Amino acid sequence: MAIRVQAEDFDVGAEYAALTRGRSSIGGVTLFSGLVRDMAGGAAVSAMTLEHYPGMTEKQLEAIEAEARRRWPLDDVLIIHRYGRLEPGDQIVLVATASAHRDAAFDSCRFLIDWLKTKAPFWKLEATPDGERWVEAKDSDDSAAARWDP
Amino acid sequence: MKIFYFAWLRTKIGVPSETVDLPAEVKTVGALVDWLKTRSPKHAEALANSKVVKVAVNQEHVPYDHPIEPGDEVALFPPVTGG
């Protein structure tokens, strides 16, 4: 298992290789990566700065991972989330789940990113031609997370 | 008690954290938010809409009726937007 909250970029191929190396019980891996888009709400975005709450962020991500492992039979889970200043095309987040079978890998990966978006304490500040603006939480994110309510 | 502020709550209030001496009657998160509003016009404006002011106590999300103790770590922030 691994939770990493970092400013540095990550290499999806290297992470995938590390996750699966020598682990022949794994039958499938689902990877989700989130990227910075160059448009949001009709405005051009030239940069995005991610703020987080050190300590609570890791604690919440660990709790989300524990919940995923309670619900699905997972061989491994990896969550990497970046903070700091990012530009369009940059990677923000990676969620990877490994299991014997694809259903557990797909469903748990979707669950992790949906819960992460509503529970992990990160905030996005976008730079646009009209100045900086804090991204507002979306109702659609709440409903996506609510699908996984017990 | 130490209070942390994040994102636009931090920029509106103007500090990332502050240490406050709570009156004895402030025993819940909701009472704390109401009391913080009285500290300055900036606090009052930033905390005006409680729907967009979320609270964590000791790094766990909590509702406004959650109790608070003098040694707690409290953070106020807008709804999260990571991922």
CSV table of N, CA and C in Angstrom, one decimal, chain B:
chain,number,residue,atom,x,y,z
B,1,MET,N,-6.7,27.7,21.8
B,1,MET,CA,-6.9,26.7,20.8
B,1,MET,C,-6.4,27.3,19.5
B,2,LYS,N,-5.8,26.4,18.7
B,2,LYS,CA,-5.2,26.8,17.4
B,2,LYS,C,-6.2,26.5,16.3
B,3,ILE,N,-6.5,27.5,15.5
B,3,ILE,CA,-7.4,27.4,14.4
B,3,ILE,C,-6.7,27.6,13.0
B,4,PHE,N,-6.8,26.7,12.1
B,4,PHE,CA,-6.2,26.8,10.8
B,4,PHE,C,-7.3,27.2,9.8
B,5,TYR,N,-6.9,28.0,8.8
B,5,TYR,CA,-7.8,28.4,7.7
B,5,TYR,C,-7.1,28.0,6.4
B,6,PHE,N,-8.0,27.5,5.4
B,6,PHE,CA,-7.4,27.1,4.1
B,6,PHE,C,-8.2,27.7,3.0
B,7,ALA,N,-7.5,27.8,1.8
B,7,ALA,CA,-8.1,28.3,0.6
B,7,ALA,C,-8.7,29.7,0.8
B,8,TRP,N,-9.9,29.9,0.2
B,8,TRP,CA,-10.3,31.3,0.3
B,8,TRP,C,-10.7,31.8,1.7
B,9,LEU,N,-10.9,30.9,2.6
B,9,LEU,CA,-11.1,31.3,4.0
B,9,LEU,C,-9.8,31.9,4.5
B,10,ARG,N,-8.7,31.3,4.1
B,10,ARG,CA,-7.3,31.8,4.5
B,10,ARG,C,-7.1,33.2,3.9
B,11,THR,N,-7.4,33.4,2.6
B,11,THR,CA,-7.1,34.7,2.0
B,11,THR,C,-8.1,35.7,2.5
B,12,LYS,N,-9.3,35.4,2.7
B,12,LYS,CA,-10.3,36.4,3.2
B,12,LYS,C,-10.0,36.9,4.6
B,13,ILE,N,-9.7,35.9,5.5
B,13,ILE,CA,-9.4,36.3,6.9
B,13,ILE,C,-8.0,36.9,7.0
B,14,GLY,N,-7.1,36.5,6.1
B,14,GLY,CA,-5.8,37.1,6.0
B,14,GLY,C,-4.7,36.4,6.8
B,15,VAL,N,-4.9,35.3,7.5
B,15,VAL,CA,-3.9,34.6,8.2
B,15,VAL,C,-4.1,33.1,8.0
B,16,PRO,N,-3.0,32.3,7.9
B,16,PRO,CA,-3.2,30.8,7.8
B,16,PRO,C,-3.7,30.1,9.1
B,17,SER,N,-3.4,30.8,10.2
B,17,SER,CA,-3.8,30.2,11.5
B,17,SER,C,-3.8,31.3,12.5
B,18,GLU,N,-4.5,31.0,13.6
B,18,GLU,CA,-4.4,31.9,14.8
B,18,GLU,C,-4.7,31.1,16.0
B,19,THR,N,-4.2,31.6,17.2
B,19,THR,CA,-4.4,31.0,18.4
B,19,THR,C,-5.4,31.8,19.2
B,20,VAL,N,-6.5,31.2,19.7
B,20,VAL,CA,-7.6,32.0,20.3
B,20,VAL,C,-7.8,31.4,21.7
B,21,ASP,N,-8.3,32.3,22.6
B,21,ASP,CA,-8.7,31.9,24.0
B,21,ASP,C,-10.2,31.8,23.9
B,22,LEU,N,-10.8,30.6,23.9
B,22,LEU,CA,-12.2,30.5,23.8
B,22,LEU,C,-12.9,30.8,25.1
B,23,PRO,N,-14.1,31.5,25.0
B,23,PRO,CA,-14.9,31.7,26.2
B,23,PRO,C,-15.5,30.3,26.6
B,24,ALA,N,-15.7,30.1,27.8
B,24,ALA,CA,-16.2,28.8,28.3
B,24,ALA,C,-17.4,28.3,27.7
B,25,GLU,N,-18.3,29.3,27.3
B,25,GLU,CA,-19.6,28.8,26.7
B,25,GLU,C,-19.5,28.3,25.3
B,26,VAL,N,-18.3,28.4,24.7
B,26,VAL,CA,-18.2,27.9,23.3
B,26,VAL,C,-17.8,26.4,23.4
B,27,LYS,N,-18.8,25.5,23.2
B,27,LYS,CA,-18.6,24.1,23.4
B,27,LYS,C,-18.8,23.3,22.1
B,28,THR,N,-19.2,23.9,21.0
B,28,THR,CA,-19.4,23.1,19.8
B,28,THR,C,-18.8,23.8,18.6
B,29,VAL,N,-18.6,23.1,17.5
B,29,VAL,CA,-18.1,23.7,16.3
B,29,VAL,C,-19.0,24.9,15.8
B,30,GLY,N,-20.3,24.7,15.9
B,30,GLY,CA,-21.2,25.8,15.4
B,30,GLY,C,-21.0,27.0,16.3
B,31,ALA,N,-20.9,26.8,17.6
B,31,ALA,CA,-20.7,28.0,18.5
B,31,ALA,C,-19.4,28.7,18.2
B,32,LEU,N,-18.4,27.8,17.9
B,32,LEU,CA,-17.0,28.4,17.6
B,32,LEU,C,-17.1,29.2,16.3
B,33,VAL,N,-17.8,28.8,15.3
B,33,VAL,CA,-17.9,29.5,14.0
B,33,VAL,C,-18.6,30.8,14.3
B,34,ASP,N,-19.7,30.8,15.1
B,34,ASP,CA,-20.4,32.0,15.4
B,34,ASP,C,-19.5,33.0,16.2
B,35,TRP,N,-18.7,32.5,17.1
B,35,TRP,CA,-17.9,33.3,17.9
B,35,TRP,C,-16.7,33.9,17.1
B,36,LEU,N,-16.2,33.1,16.2
B,36,LEU,CA,-15.1,33.6,15.3
B,36,LEU,C,-15.6,34.8,14.5
B,37,LYS,N,-16.9,34.8,14.1
B,37,LYS,CA,-17.4,35.9,13.3
B,37,LYS,C,-17.3,37.2,14.0
B,38,THR,N,-17.3,37.2,15.3
B,38,THR,CA,-17.2,38.5,16.0
B,38,THR,C,-15.8,39.0,16.2
B,39,ARG,N,-14.8,38.3,15.7
B,39,ARG,CA,-13.4,38.7,15.9
B,39,ARG,C,-13.0,39.9,15.0
B,40,SER,N,-13.6,40.0,13.8
B,40,SER,CA,-13.3,41.1,12.9
B,40,SER,C,-14.3,41.1,11.7
B,41,PRO,N,-14.4,42.3,11.0
B,41,PRO,CA,-15.2,42.3,9.8
B,41,PRO,C,-14.8,41.2,8.8
B,42,LYS,N,-13.5,41.0,8.7
B,42,LYS,CA,-13.0,40.0,7.7
B,42,LYS,C,-13.5,38.6,8.1
B,43,HIS,N,-13.4,38.3,9.4
B,43,HIS,CA,-13.9,37.0,9.9
B,43,HIS,C,-15.4,36.9,9.5
B,44,ALA,N,-16.2,38.0,9.8
B,44,ALA,CA,-17.6,37.9,9.6
B,44,ALA,C,-18.0,37.7,8.2
B,45,GLU,N,-17.2,38.3,7.3
B,45,GLU,CA,-17.5,38.2,5.9
B,45,GLU,C,-17.1,36.8,5.4
B,46,ALA,N,-16.0,36.3,5.8
B,46,ALA,CA,-15.5,35.0,5.3
B,46,ALA,C,-16.4,33.8,5.8
B,47,LEU,N,-16.9,34.0,7.0
B,47,LEU,CA,-17.7,32.9,7.6
B,47,LEU,C,-19.2,33.1,7.5
B,48,ALA,N,-19.6,34.1,6.7
B,48,ALA,CA,-21.1,34.4,6.6
B,48,ALA,C,-21.9,33.3,6.2
B,49,ASN,N,-21.5,32.5,5.2
B,49,ASN,CA,-22.3,31.4,4.7
B,49,ASN,C,-21.8,30.1,5.2
B,50,SER,N,-22.5,29.6,6.2
B,50,SER,CA,-22.0,28.4,6.8
B,50,SER,C,-22.1,27.1,5.9
B,51,LYS,N,-22.9,27.2,4.9
B,51,LYS,CA,-23.0,26.1,3.9
B,51,LYS,C,-21.6,25.8,3.2
B,52,VAL,N,-20.8,26.8,3.1
B,52,VAL,CA,-19.5,26.7,2.4
B,52,VAL,C,-18.3,26.8,3.4
B,53,VAL,N,-18.6,26.6,4.7
B,53,VAL,CA,-17.6,26.6,5.7
B,53,VAL,C,-17.6,25.2,6.4
B,54,LYS,N,-16.6,24.4,6.0
B,54,LYS,CA,-16.5,23.1,6.5
B,54,LYS,C,-15.5,23.1,7.7
B,55,VAL,N,-15.7,22.1,8.6
B,55,VAL,CA,-14.8,22.1,9.8
B,55,VAL,C,-14.2,20.7,10.0
B,56,ALA,N,-13.0,20.7,10.4
B,56,ALA,CA,-12.3,19.4,10.8
B,56,ALA,C,-11.8,19.7,12.2
B,57,VAL,N,-12.1,18.7,13.1
B,57,VAL,CA,-11.5,18.7,14.5
B,57,VAL,C,-10.6,17.5,14.5
B,58,ASN,N,-9.3,17.8,14.9
B,58,ASN,CA,-8.3,16.8,15.0
B,58,ASN,C,-8.2,16.0,13.7
B,59,GLN,N,-8.3,16.7,12.6
B,59,GLN,CA,-8.1,16.2,11.2
B,59,GLN,C,-9.2,15.2,10.7
B,60,GLU,N,-10.4,15.3,11.4
B,60,GLU,CA,-11.5,14.5,10.9
B,60,GLU,C,-12.6,15.5,10.6
B,61,HIS,N,-13.3,15.2,9.4
B,61,HIS,CA,-14.5,16.1,9.1
B,61,HIS,C,-15.6,15.9,10.2
B,62,VAL,N,-16.2,17.0,10.6
B,62,VAL,CA,-17.2,16.9,11.7
B,62,VAL,C,-18.3,17.9,11.4
B,63,PRO,N,-19.6,17.5,11.9
B,63,PRO,CA,-20.7,18.4,11.7
B,63,PRO,C,-20.7,19.6,12.7
B,64,TYR,N,-21.5,20.5,12.6
B,64,TYR,CA,-21.5,21.7,13.4
B,64,TYR,C,-21.9,21.4,14.9
B,65,ASP,N,-22.6,20.3,15.1
B,65,ASP,CA,-22.9,20.0,16.5
B,65,ASP,C,-21.8,19.2,17.3
B,66,HIS,N,-20.7,19.0,16.6
B,66,HIS,CA,-19.6,18.3,17.2
B,66,HIS,C,-19.0,19.1,18.4
B,67,PRO,N,-18.7,18.4,19.5
B,67,PRO,CA,-18.1,19.2,20.6
B,67,PRO,C,-16.7,19.5,20.4
B,68,ILE,N,-16.2,20.6,21.0
B,68,ILE,CA,-14.8,20.9,20.9
B,68,ILE,C,-14.2,21.1,22.4
B,69,GLU,N,-12.9,20.7,22.4
B,69,GLU,CA,-12.2,20.8,23.7
B,69,GLU,C,-11.0,21.7,23.5
B,70,PRO,N,-10.5,22.3,24.6
B,70,PRO,CA,-9.4,23.3,24.5
B,70,PRO,C,-8.2,22.8,23.7
B,71,GLY,N,-7.8,21.5,23.8
B,71,GLY,CA,-6.6,21.1,23.1
B,71,GLY,C,-6.8,20.6,21.7
B,72,ASP,N,-8.0,20.8,21.2
B,72,ASP,CA,-8.3,20.3,19.8
B,72,ASP,C,-7.6,21.1,18.7
B,73,GLU,N,-7.2,20.4,17.6
B,73,GLU,CA,-6.8,21.1,16.4
B,73,GLU,C,-8.0,21.3,15.5
B,74,VAL,N,-8.3,22.6,15.3
B,74,VAL,CA,-9.5,22.9,14.5
B,74,VAL,C,-9.1,23.5,13.2
B,75,ALA,N,-9.7,23.1,12.1
B,75,ALA,CA,-9.5,23.7,10.8
B,75,ALA,C,-10.8,24.1,10.1
B,76,LEU,N,-10.8,25.3,9.5
B,76,LEU,CA,-12.0,25.7,8.7
B,76,LEU,C,-11.6,25.9,7.3
B,77,PHE,N,-12.4,25.4,6.4
B,77,PHE,CA,-12.1,25.4,5.0
B,77,PHE,C,-13.4,25.3,4.1
B,78,PRO,N,-13.3,25.7,2.8
B,78,PRO,CA,-14.4,25.5,1.9
B,78,PRO,C,-14.5,24.1,1.5
B,79,PRO,N,-15.6,23.7,0.9
B,79,PRO,CA,-15.7,22.3,0.4
B,79,PRO,C,-14.5,22.0,-0.5
B,80,VAL,N,-14.0,20.8,-0.4
B,80,VAL,CA,-12.7,20.4,-1.0
B,80,VAL,C,-12.9,20.2,-2.5
B,81,THR,N,-11.8,20.4,-3.2
B,81,THR,CA,-11.9,20.4,-4.7
B,81,THR,C,-10.6,19.6,-5.3
B,82,GLY,N,-10.2,18.6,-4.6
B,82,GLY,CA,-9.0,17.9,-5.1
B,82,GLY,C,-9.4,16.9,-6.2
B,83,GLY,N,-8.4,16.0,-6.6
B,83,GLY,CA,-8.7,15.0,-7.5
B,83,GLY,C,-8.4,15.4,-8.9
